[in-house]
PDB file of C-alpha atoms and ligand atoms in Angstrom:
ATOM      1  CA  MET A 239      18.646  20.885  -2.469  1.00 81.00           C
ATOM      2  CA  PHE A 240      18.239  18.140  -5.064  1.00 91.00           C
ATOM      3  CA  SER A 241      17.365  19.069  -8.629  1.00 95.00           C
ATOM      4  CA  VAL A 242      14.994  17.177 -10.929  1.00 97.00           C
ATOM      5  CA  GLN A 243      17.971  16.122 -13.051  1.00 97.00           C
ATOM      6  CA  HIS A 244      19.800  14.788 -10.006  1.00 97.00           C
ATOM      7  CA  LEU A 245      16.785  12.651  -9.077  1.00 97.00           C
ATOM      8  CA  VAL A 246      16.283  11.521 -12.683  1.00 98.00           C
ATOM      9  CA  THR A 247      19.849  10.214 -12.674  1.00 98.00           C
ATOM     10  CA  ASP A 248      19.286   8.481  -9.333  1.00 98.00           C
ATOM     11  CA  LEU A 249      16.087   6.818 -10.601  1.00 98.00           C
ATOM     12  CA  GLN A 250      17.833   5.678 -13.788  1.00 98.00           C
ATOM     13  CA  ASN A 251      20.722   4.311 -11.736  1.00 98.00           C
ATOM     14  CA  LEU A 252      18.136   2.320  -9.816  1.00 98.00           C
ATOM     15  CA  GLY A 253      17.111   0.751 -13.134  1.00 98.00           C
ATOM     16  CA  LEU A 254      13.847   2.613 -13.674  1.00 98.00           C
ATOM     17  CA  ARG A 255      13.030   3.008 -17.358  1.00 98.00           C
ATOM     18  CA  SER A 256      10.404   4.731 -19.488  1.00 98.00           C
ATOM     19  CA  GLY A 257       7.112   3.005 -20.181  1.00 98.00           C
ATOM     20  CA  VAL A 258       6.957   1.197 -16.834  1.00 98.00           C
ATOM     21  CA  THR A 259       3.815   1.017 -14.690  1.00 98.00           C
ATOM     22  CA  LEU A 260       5.161   1.919 -11.271  1.00 98.00           C
ATOM     23  CA  LEU A 261       3.694   1.871  -7.759  1.00 98.00           C
ATOM     24  CA  VAL A 262       5.552   4.201  -5.399  1.00 98.00           C
ATOM     25  CA  HIS A 263       5.178   3.902  -1.645  1.00 97.00           C
ATOM     26  CA  SER A 264       7.122   6.567   0.202  1.00 94.00           C
ATOM     27  CA  THR A 265       7.577   8.145   3.583  1.00 91.00           C
ATOM     28  CA  TRP A 266       9.273  11.464   4.015  1.00 87.00           C
ATOM     29  CA  PRO A 267      12.179  12.228   6.306  1.00 81.00           C
ATOM     30  CA  SER A 268      11.934  15.499   8.190  1.00 71.00           C
ATOM     31  CA  SER A 269      15.006  17.096   6.658  1.00 70.00           C
ATOM     32  CA  ALA A 270      17.560  16.933   3.857  1.00 65.00           C
ATOM     33  CA  ALA A 271      15.167  15.208   1.501  1.00 74.00           C
ATOM     34  CA  PRO A 272      14.144  16.138  -2.023  1.00 78.00           C
ATOM     35  CA  LEU A 273      10.968  18.165  -2.278  1.00 89.00           C
ATOM     36  CA  PRO A 274       7.988  15.914  -3.052  1.00 93.00           C
ATOM     37  CA  GLN A 275       7.172  17.981  -6.139  1.00 95.00           C
ATOM     38  CA  THR A 276      10.744  17.624  -7.398  1.00 96.00           C
ATOM     39  CA  LEU A 277      10.556  13.879  -6.955  1.00 96.00           C
ATOM     40  CA  LEU A 278       7.227  13.738  -8.796  1.00 97.00           C
ATOM     41  CA  ASP A 279       8.689  15.728 -11.695  1.00 98.00           C
ATOM     42  CA  ALA A 280      11.648  13.350 -11.811  1.00 98.00           C
ATOM     43  CA  LEU A 281       9.450  10.238 -11.718  1.00 98.00           C
ATOM     44  CA  LEU A 282       7.282  11.513 -14.569  1.00 98.00           C
ATOM     45  CA  THR A 283      10.362  12.491 -16.563  1.00 98.00           C
ATOM     46  CA  VAL A 284      11.834   8.994 -16.303  1.00 98.00           C
ATOM     47  CA  LEU A 285       8.547   7.153 -16.896  1.00 98.00           C
ATOM     48  CA  GLY A 286       7.823   9.315 -19.930  1.00 98.00           C
ATOM     49  CA  PRO A 287       4.502   9.578 -21.769  1.00 98.00           C
ATOM     50  CA  THR A 288       4.118   5.791 -22.021  1.00 98.00           C
ATOM     51  CA  GLY A 289       4.724   5.116 -18.327  1.00 98.00           C
ATOM     52  CA  THR A 290       2.179   5.176 -15.509  1.00 98.00           C
ATOM     53  CA  LEU A 291       2.653   6.216 -11.892  1.00 98.00           C
ATOM     54  CA  MET A 292       0.401   4.861  -9.132  1.00 98.00           C
ATOM     55  CA  VAL A 293       0.374   5.830  -5.447  1.00 98.00           C
ATOM     56  CA  PRO A 294      -1.725   4.844  -2.413  1.00 98.00           C
ATOM     57  CA  THR A 295      -4.205   7.586  -1.475  1.00 97.00           C
ATOM     58  CA  PHE A 296      -5.527   5.934   1.675  1.00 96.00           C
ATOM     59  CA  THR A 297      -8.085   7.752   3.798  1.00 93.00           C
ATOM     60  CA  TYR A 298      -8.356   6.620   7.385  1.00 87.00           C
ATOM     61  CA  THR A 299     -10.743   9.485   8.021  1.00 84.00           C
ATOM     62  CA  THR A 300     -13.562   7.264   6.781  1.00 86.00           C
ATOM     63  CA  VAL A 301     -13.295   4.606   9.477  1.00 85.00           C
ATOM     64  CA  ASP A 302     -14.674   4.733  12.987  1.00 71.00           C
ATOM     65  CA  SER A 303     -11.280   4.376  14.605  1.00 59.00           C
ATOM     66  CA  PRO A 304      -8.561   6.908  13.853  1.00 47.00           C
ATOM     67  CA  SER A 305      -5.994   4.138  13.574  1.00 47.00           C
ATOM     68  CA  PRO A 306      -3.149   3.647  13.068  1.00 44.00           C
ATOM     69  CA  THR A 307      -2.165   7.011  14.526  1.00 44.00           C
ATOM     70  CA  THR A 308      -3.928  10.058  15.846  1.00 42.00           C
ATOM     71  CA  THR A 309      -1.144  12.586  15.452  1.00 43.00           C
ATOM     72  CA  PRO A 310      -1.949  15.566  13.262  1.00 43.00           C
ATOM     73  CA  THR A 311       0.023  16.215  10.088  1.00 43.00           C
ATOM     74  CA  GLU A 312       2.866  18.682   9.869  1.00 41.00           C
ATOM     75  CA  ASN A 313       0.591  21.386   8.540  1.00 42.00           C
ATOM     76  CA  GLY A 314      -1.801  20.869  11.423  1.00 44.00           C
ATOM     77  CA  THR A 315      -4.577  19.198   9.456  1.00 45.00           C
ATOM     78  CA  GLN A 316      -6.823  17.256  11.792  1.00 48.00           C
ATOM     79  CA  TYR A 317      -8.036  13.882  10.622  1.00 48.00           C
ATOM     80  CA  LEU A 318     -11.295  13.329  12.387  1.00 56.00           C
ATOM     81  CA  PRO A 319     -12.788   9.868  12.083  1.00 61.00           C
ATOM     82  CA  GLY A 320     -16.135   9.347  10.499  1.00 73.00           C
ATOM     83  CA  SER A 321     -16.060  11.342   7.255  1.00 83.00           C
ATOM     84  CA  VAL A 322     -17.713  10.030   4.122  1.00 89.00           C
ATOM     85  CA  PHE A 323     -15.245   9.307   1.307  1.00 92.00           C
ATOM     86  CA  ARG A 324     -15.479  11.663  -1.670  1.00 93.00           C
ATOM     87  CA  ILE A 325     -13.482  10.391  -4.580  1.00 94.00           C
ATOM     88  CA  ARG A 326     -12.730  13.873  -5.903  1.00 93.00           C
ATOM     89  CA  SER A 327     -12.062  15.720  -2.684  1.00 93.00           C
ATOM     90  CA  THR A 328     -11.080  13.490   0.234  1.00 93.00           C
ATOM     91  CA  PRO A 329      -7.332  14.005   0.616  1.00 94.00           C
ATOM     92  CA  ALA A 330      -4.856  11.175   0.929  1.00 95.00           C
ATOM     93  CA  ASP A 331      -3.852  10.734   4.555  1.00 91.00           C
ATOM     94  CA  SER A 332      -0.284  12.032   4.465  1.00 89.00           C
ATOM     95  CA  ARG A 333       0.421  10.689   7.961  1.00 86.00           C
ATOM     96  CA  ILE A 334       0.247   7.224   6.446  1.00 88.00           C
ATOM     97  CA  VAL A 335       1.312   7.597   2.835  1.00 93.00           C
ATOM     98  CA  GLY A 336       3.500  10.698   2.884  1.00 92.00           C
ATOM     99  CA  PRO A 337       3.054  13.873   0.826  1.00 94.00           C
ATOM    100  CA  LEU A 338       3.620  12.448  -2.676  1.00 96.00           C
ATOM    101  CA  PRO A 339       0.194  10.794  -3.201  1.00 97.00           C
ATOM    102  CA  GLU A 340      -1.716  14.018  -2.669  1.00 96.00           C
ATOM    103  CA  LEU A 341       0.385  15.683  -5.354  1.00 97.00           C
ATOM    104  CA  VAL A 342      -0.463  12.859  -7.747  1.00 98.00           C
ATOM    105  CA  ARG A 343      -4.147  12.769  -6.823  1.00 97.00           C
ATOM    106  CA  THR A 344      -4.600  16.481  -7.506  1.00 97.00           C
ATOM    107  CA  ARG A 345      -2.987  16.404 -10.970  1.00 96.00           C
ATOM    108  CA  PRO A 346      -5.551  17.311 -13.639  1.00 93.00           C
ATOM    109  CA  LYS A 347      -5.457  13.935 -15.407  1.00 94.00           C
ATOM    110  CA  ALA A 348      -5.188  11.732 -12.337  1.00 98.00           C
ATOM    111  CA  ARG A 349      -7.584   8.814 -11.885  1.00 98.00           C
ATOM    112  CA  ARG A 350      -8.525   7.417  -8.504  1.00 98.00           C
ATOM    113  CA  SER A 351     -10.030   4.111  -7.461  1.00 98.00           C
ATOM    114  CA  ARG A 352     -13.239   4.217  -5.502  1.00 97.00           C
ATOM    115  CA  HIS A 353     -12.442   2.374  -2.277  1.00 97.00           C
ATOM    116  CA  PRO A 354     -13.462   4.521   0.732  1.00 95.00           C
ATOM    117  CA  VAL A 355     -10.332   3.603   2.731  1.00 95.00           C
ATOM    118  CA  PHE A 356      -7.763   1.975   0.459  1.00 97.00           C
ATOM    119  CA  SER A 357      -7.921   3.976  -2.779  1.00 98.00           C
ATOM    120  CA  PHE A 358      -5.088   4.489  -5.260  1.00 98.00           C
ATOM    121  CA  ALA A 359      -4.422   7.365  -7.664  1.00 98.00           C
ATOM    122  CA  ALA A 360      -2.617   7.013 -10.970  1.00 98.00           C
ATOM    123  CA  ILE A 361      -1.471   9.133 -13.884  1.00 98.00           C
ATOM    124  CA  GLY A 362      -0.470   7.842 -17.296  1.00 98.00           C
ATOM    125  CA  PRO A 363      -1.947   5.619 -19.994  1.00 98.00           C
ATOM    126  CA  ASN A 364      -2.641   2.672 -17.649  1.00 98.00           C
ATOM    127  CA  ALA A 365      -4.314   4.842 -15.011  1.00 98.00           C
ATOM    128  CA  PRO A 366      -7.901   3.977 -16.070  1.00 98.00           C
ATOM    129  CA  LEU A 367      -7.159   0.257 -16.062  1.00 98.00           C
ATOM    130  CA  LEU A 368      -5.439   0.386 -12.680  1.00 98.00           C
ATOM    131  CA  THR A 369      -8.210   2.287 -10.949  1.00 98.00           C
ATOM    132  CA  HIS A 370     -11.425   1.130 -12.623  1.00 98.00           C
ATOM    133  CA  THR A 371     -12.311  -1.443  -9.954  1.00 97.00           C
ATOM    134  CA  ALA A 372     -12.051  -1.292  -6.180  1.00 97.00           C
ATOM    135  CA  PRO A 373     -13.509  -4.304  -4.343  1.00 97.00           C
ATOM    136  CA  PHE A 374     -14.894  -3.174  -0.982  1.00 97.00           C
ATOM    137  CA  HIS A 375     -13.943  -6.410   0.793  1.00 97.00           C
ATOM    138  CA  PHE A 376     -10.344  -7.635   0.603  1.00 97.00           C
ATOM    139  CA  PRO A 377      -9.276  -4.294  -0.894  1.00 97.00           C
ATOM    140  CA  PHE A 378      -5.801  -5.549  -1.848  1.00 97.00           C
ATOM    141  CA  GLY A 379      -6.952  -8.838  -3.370  1.00 97.00           C
ATOM    142  CA  SER A 380      -8.213  -9.954  -6.767  1.00 97.00           C
ATOM    143  CA  ASN A 381      -9.547  -7.217  -9.022  1.00 97.00           C
ATOM    144  CA  SER A 382      -7.922  -4.512  -6.884  1.00 98.00           C
ATOM    145  CA  PRO A 383      -5.536  -1.906  -8.310  1.00 98.00           C
ATOM    146  CA  LEU A 384      -2.684  -4.069  -7.003  1.00 98.00           C
ATOM    147  CA  ALA A 385      -3.979  -7.064  -8.963  1.00 98.00           C
ATOM    148  CA  HIS A 386      -4.175  -4.899 -12.087  1.00 98.00           C
ATOM    149  CA  LEU A 387      -0.624  -3.715 -11.448  1.00 98.00           C
ATOM    150  CA  HIS A 388       0.404  -7.366 -11.256  1.00 98.00           C
ATOM    151  CA  ARG A 389      -1.292  -8.162 -14.553  1.00 98.00           C
ATOM    152  CA  LEU A 390       0.463  -5.209 -16.194  1.00 98.00           C
ATOM    153  CA  ASN A 391       3.836  -6.576 -15.024  1.00 97.00           C
ATOM    154  CA  GLY A 392       4.447  -3.403 -13.044  1.00 98.00           C
ATOM    155  CA  GLU A 393       7.194  -2.446 -10.648  1.00 98.00           C
ATOM    156  CA  LEU A 394       7.282  -1.281  -7.041  1.00 98.00           C
ATOM    157  CA  LEU A 395       9.484   1.470  -5.639  1.00 98.00           C
ATOM    158  CA  LEU A 396       9.812   1.701  -1.858  1.00 98.00           C
ATOM    159  CA  LEU A 397      11.234   5.062  -0.931  1.00 96.00           C
ATOM    160  CA  ASN A 398      12.547   5.843   2.544  1.00 95.00           C
ATOM    161  CA  THR A 399      10.685   2.813   3.809  1.00 95.00           C
ATOM    162  CA  ASP A 400      11.085  -0.958   3.733  1.00 96.00           C
ATOM    163  CA  GLN A 401       9.179  -4.190   3.171  1.00 98.00           C
ATOM    164  CA  ARG A 402       6.738  -3.254   5.943  1.00 97.00           C
ATOM    165  CA  SER A 403       5.226  -0.914   3.338  1.00 97.00           C
ATOM    166  CA  ASN A 404       5.144  -3.553   0.611  1.00 98.00           C
ATOM    167  CA  LEU A 405       1.432  -3.713  -0.188  1.00 98.00           C
ATOM    168  CA  LEU A 406       2.056  -6.531  -2.661  1.00 98.00           C
ATOM    169  CA  LEU A 407       2.492  -8.855   0.305  1.00 98.00           C
ATOM    170  CA  HIS A 408      -1.156  -8.244   1.217  1.00 98.00           C
ATOM    171  CA  LEU A 409      -2.098  -9.327  -2.313  1.00 98.00           C
ATOM    172  CA  ALA A 410       0.028 -12.437  -1.794  1.00 98.00           C
ATOM    173  CA  GLU A 411      -1.728 -13.134   1.516  1.00 98.00           C
ATOM    174  CA  VAL A 412      -5.083 -13.124  -0.268  1.00 97.00           C
ATOM    175  CA  TRP A 413      -3.907 -15.239  -3.195  1.00 98.00           C
ATOM    176  CA  ALA A 414      -2.173 -17.715  -0.885  1.00 97.00           C
ATOM    177  CA  GLU A 415      -5.432 -17.918   1.108  1.00 96.00           C
ATOM    178  CA  VAL A 416      -3.758 -17.529   4.480  1.00 96.00           C
ATOM    179  CA  PRO A 417      -6.323 -18.383   7.163  1.00 93.00           C
ATOM    180  CA  TYR A 418      -5.886 -15.243   9.265  1.00 93.00           C
ATOM    181  CA  LEU A 419      -7.512 -12.575   7.076  1.00 92.00           C
ATOM    182  CA  LEU A 420     -10.552 -12.333   9.320  1.00 88.00           C
ATOM    183  CA  SER A 421     -10.231  -8.753  10.562  1.00 87.00           C
ATOM    184  CA  THR A 422     -12.925  -6.274   9.732  1.00 90.00           C
ATOM    185  CA  LEU A 423     -13.161  -2.519   9.587  1.00 89.00           C
ATOM    186  CA  ARG A 424     -16.221  -0.346  10.088  1.00 89.00           C
ATOM    187  CA  VAL A 425     -16.373   2.189   7.264  1.00 91.00           C
ATOM    188  CA  LYS A 426     -18.651   5.181   6.971  1.00 89.00           C
ATOM    189  CA  VAL A 427     -20.429   5.035   3.613  1.00 89.00           C
ATOM    190  CA  GLY A 428     -23.178   7.643   4.131  1.00 88.00           C
ATOM    191  CA  GLN A 429     -24.241  10.292   6.624  1.00 83.00           C
ATOM    192  CA  GLU A 430     -25.766   7.697   8.937  1.00 82.00           C
ATOM    193  CA  ARG A 431     -24.598   4.553   7.193  1.00 87.00           C
ATOM    194  CA  TRP A 432     -21.723   2.294   8.133  1.00 88.00           C
ATOM    195  CA  ARG A 433     -20.589  -0.868   6.399  1.00 92.00           C
ATOM    196  CA  THR A 434     -18.330  -3.613   7.704  1.00 93.00           C
ATOM    197  CA  MET A 435     -15.402  -4.341   5.407  1.00 94.00           C
ATOM    198  CA  ARG A 436     -13.988  -7.881   5.450  1.00 95.00           C
ATOM    199  CA  GLY A 437     -10.374  -8.663   4.694  1.00 94.00           C
ATOM    200  CA  LYS A 438      -8.812  -5.736   6.504  1.00 92.00           C
ATOM    201  CA  PRO A 439      -5.047  -5.967   6.012  1.00 93.00           C
ATOM    202  CA  GLY A 440      -3.259  -6.886   9.223  1.00 93.00           C
ATOM    203  CA  CYS A 441       0.105  -6.285  10.870  1.00 95.00           C
ATOM    204  CA  THR A 442       3.039  -5.720   8.506  1.00 96.00           C
ATOM    205  CA  GLU A 443       5.917  -5.754  10.987  1.00 97.00           C
ATOM    206  CA  GLY A 444       6.813  -9.301   9.950  1.00 98.00           C
ATOM    207  CA  PHE A 445       6.960  -8.398   6.256  1.00 98.00           C
ATOM    208  CA  VAL A 446      10.659  -7.605   6.709  1.00 98.00           C
ATOM    209  CA  LYS A 447      11.232 -11.356   6.911  1.00 98.00           C
ATOM    210  CA  ILE A 448      10.868 -11.665   3.158  1.00 98.00           C
ATOM    211  CA  GLU A 449      13.647  -9.211   2.374  1.00 98.00           C
ATOM    212  CA  PRO A 450      16.585 -11.654   2.765  1.00 97.00           C
ATOM    213  CA  LEU A 451      14.780 -14.079   0.446  1.00 97.00           C
ATOM    214  CA  LEU A 452      14.126 -11.418  -2.163  1.00 97.00           C
ATOM    215  CA  ARG A 453      17.699 -10.195  -1.867  1.00 97.00           C
ATOM    216  CA  GLN A 454      19.100 -13.696  -2.209  1.00 97.00           C
ATOM    217  CA  ALA A 455      17.012 -14.219  -5.337  1.00 97.00           C
ATOM    218  CA  ARG A 456      18.310 -10.872  -6.656  1.00 97.00           C
ATOM    219  CA  LEU A 457      14.769  -9.534  -6.886  1.00 97.00           C
ATOM    220  CA  ILE A 458      15.527  -6.206  -5.174  1.00 98.00           C
ATOM    221  CA  ARG A 459      17.604  -3.416  -6.643  1.00 98.00           C
ATOM    222  CA  TYR A 460      18.857  -1.043  -3.939  1.00 98.00           C
ATOM    223  CA  GLY A 461      19.806   2.579  -4.414  1.00 97.00           C
ATOM    224  CA  THR A 462      19.437   6.119  -3.154  1.00 96.00           C
ATOM    225  CA  ILE A 463      17.084   8.762  -4.494  1.00 96.00           C
ATOM    226  CA  GLY A 464      18.376  12.109  -3.324  1.00 93.00           C
ATOM    227  CA  SER A 465      19.109  11.325   0.303  1.00 91.00           C
ATOM    228  CA  MET A 466      16.478   8.618   0.621  1.00 94.00           C
ATOM    229  CA  PRO A 467      17.103   4.860   0.551  1.00 96.00           C
ATOM    230  CA  ALA A 468      15.184   3.082  -2.195  1.00 97.00           C
ATOM    231  CA  GLN A 469      14.253  -0.441  -3.212  1.00 98.00           C
ATOM    232  CA  ARG A 470      12.912  -1.304  -6.653  1.00 98.00           C
ATOM    233  CA  MET A 471      11.385  -4.663  -7.546  1.00 98.00           C
ATOM    234  CA  ASN A 472       9.238  -6.416 -10.116  1.00 98.00           C
ATOM    235  CA  VAL A 473       5.670  -6.973  -8.964  1.00 98.00           C
ATOM    236  CA  GLN A 474       5.114 -10.418 -10.468  1.00 98.00           C
ATOM    237  CA  ALA A 475       8.410 -11.768  -9.154  1.00 98.00           C
ATOM    238  CA  VAL A 476       7.746 -10.540  -5.619  1.00 98.00           C
ATOM    239  CA  VAL A 477       4.178 -11.796  -5.538  1.00 98.00           C
ATOM    240  CA  SER A 478       5.198 -15.208  -6.909  1.00 98.00           C
ATOM    241  CA  MET A 479       7.832 -15.631  -4.235  1.00 98.00           C
ATOM    242  CA  ALA A 480       5.522 -14.419  -1.462  1.00 98.00           C
ATOM    243  CA  VAL A 481       2.621 -16.664  -2.522  1.00 98.00           C
ATOM    244  CA  ALA A 482       4.933 -19.686  -2.648  1.00 97.00           C
ATOM    245  CA  LEU A 483       6.321 -18.790   0.767  1.00 97.00           C
ATOM    246  CA  LEU A 484       2.881 -18.348   2.338  1.00 97.00           C
ATOM    247  CA  LYS A 485       1.443 -21.492   0.787  1.00 96.00           C
ATOM    248  CA  GLY A 486       4.256 -23.471   2.390  1.00 96.00           C
ATOM    249  CA  ALA A 487       4.213 -21.607   5.708  1.00 96.00           C
ATOM    250  CA  PRO A 488       1.155 -19.378   6.207  1.00 96.00           C
ATOM    251  CA  ASP A 489       2.692 -17.813   9.326  1.00 96.00           C
ATOM    252  CA  ALA A 490       5.924 -16.851   7.538  1.00 97.00           C
ATOM    253  CA  LEU A 491       5.239 -13.108   7.442  1.00 98.00           C
ATOM    254  CA  LEU A 492       3.767 -12.662  10.924  1.00 97.00           C
ATOM    255  CA  CYS A 493       5.766 -10.649  13.440  1.00 97.00           C
ATOM    256  CA  ASP A 494       7.233 -12.015  16.649  1.00 96.00           C
ATOM    257  CA  SER A 495       6.254  -9.244  19.048  1.00 96.00           C
ATOM    258  CA  PRO A 496       4.554 -10.633  22.178  1.00 94.00           C
ATOM    259  CA  ASN A 497       2.477  -7.434  22.206  1.00 95.00           C
ATOM    260  CA  CYS A 498       1.027  -7.887  18.718  1.00 96.00           C
ATOM    261  CA  THR A 499      -2.524  -9.063  19.183  1.00 93.00           C
ATOM    262  CA  PHE A 500      -3.037  -9.570  15.462  1.00 93.00           C
ATOM    263  CA  CYS A 501      -0.041 -11.806  14.853  1.00 96.00           C
ATOM    264  CA  GLN A 502      -0.585 -13.795  18.035  1.00 94.00           C
ATOM    265  CA  PHE A 503      -4.155 -14.506  16.959  1.00 92.00           C
ATOM    266  CA  ALA A 504      -3.098 -15.178  13.378  1.00 94.00           C
ATOM    267  CA  ARG A 505      -0.410 -17.612  14.443  1.00 94.00           C
ATOM    268  CA  ARG A 506      -2.869 -19.498  16.640  1.00 92.00           C
ATOM    269  CA  ILE A 507      -5.404 -20.046  13.894  1.00 90.00           C
ATOM    270  CA  THR A 508      -2.687 -20.737  11.342  1.00 90.00           C
ATOM    271  CA  GLN A 509      -1.270 -23.513  13.460  1.00 84.00           C
ATOM    272  CA  LYS A 510      -4.655 -24.797  14.641  1.00 65.00           C
ATOM    273  CA  PRO A 511      -7.088 -23.852  11.924  1.00 52.00           C
ATOM    274  CA  GLN A 512     -10.084 -25.689  13.393  1.00 53.00           C
ATOM    275  CA  PRO A 513     -12.430 -24.343  14.532  1.00 54.00           C
ATOM    276  CA  LEU A 514     -12.266 -20.847  13.114  1.00 53.00           C
ATOM    277  CA  PRO A 515     -13.792 -17.908  14.988  1.00 54.00           C
ATOM    278  CA  SER A 516     -17.301 -17.148  13.939  1.00 53.00           C
ATOM    279  CA  ALA A 517     -16.755 -14.781  11.011  1.00 51.00           C
ATOM    280  CA  PRO A 518     -17.970 -12.632   9.294  1.00 48.00           C
ATOM    281  CA  HIS A 519     -18.162 -10.023  12.058  1.00 49.00           C
ATOM    282  CA  PHE A 520     -15.153 -11.017  14.069  1.00 44.00           C
ATOM    283  CA  GLU A 521     -13.450  -7.832  15.247  1.00 46.00           C
ATOM    284  CA  LEU A 522      -9.730  -7.650  15.712  1.00 45.00           C
ATOM    285  CA  LEU A 523      -8.165  -4.238  15.940  1.00 40.00           C
TER     286      LEU A 523
HETATM  287 ZN1   ZN B 656       2.373  -8.293  14.272  1.00 77.68          ZN
END
């Protein structure tokens, strides 16, 4: 079993320092991994009292489709679609974001952004700034917690996952104004009230295509935290490269699967942008 000190050393070897504002996106392997609580203790130890930790606390229970997966969590919790988001009590969906975010969200001084699907929780001095706005449409775009993280010159740690979990690339898609962000999501906002969210983030399978570019530019630091592979990167550097890439080639981060409805549609309208489908209520799941 890995100790806090072991993980602290691993995080420091990865270049993490105190005072940083850090977004962690993690998935958890089934065995031989550090305990989530041990990792949280190690992260807070390295970041220190001047650092801030942010995690995604997404809640797919609030949408009318139980996507992207319907499997129950390890502890048997059922995620039934169609719940109303409660900022203080709706748990982070650990099927999607792993067990770490719920530990952060339930800390006494944690702050959480108010988006009913794509919320973030944070602890540390920058937590209020990171979470004080949560645009309902385009939840990863301007004025979102990710945009605040960018302004604060934060860092991203991907743990036991890869660029497919790099949420910053959704921010880059918005800022590069790629033409394919037309998907919507029906979100429950009251007992009998639903609202259609525009700017639903799409397929991320093609996000791996940016990794060789980031690696070549020496923008990723690779390491291991306990038994888990890790990538650490600077938010502004990654977003700058991704925006430049997407402005030059808006289809650059789409996947090549013939079965991916989203990317096939996105590639079509990217290559032939006129005429666009009749938004705003165009559905693409
Ligand atoms: Zn795709």
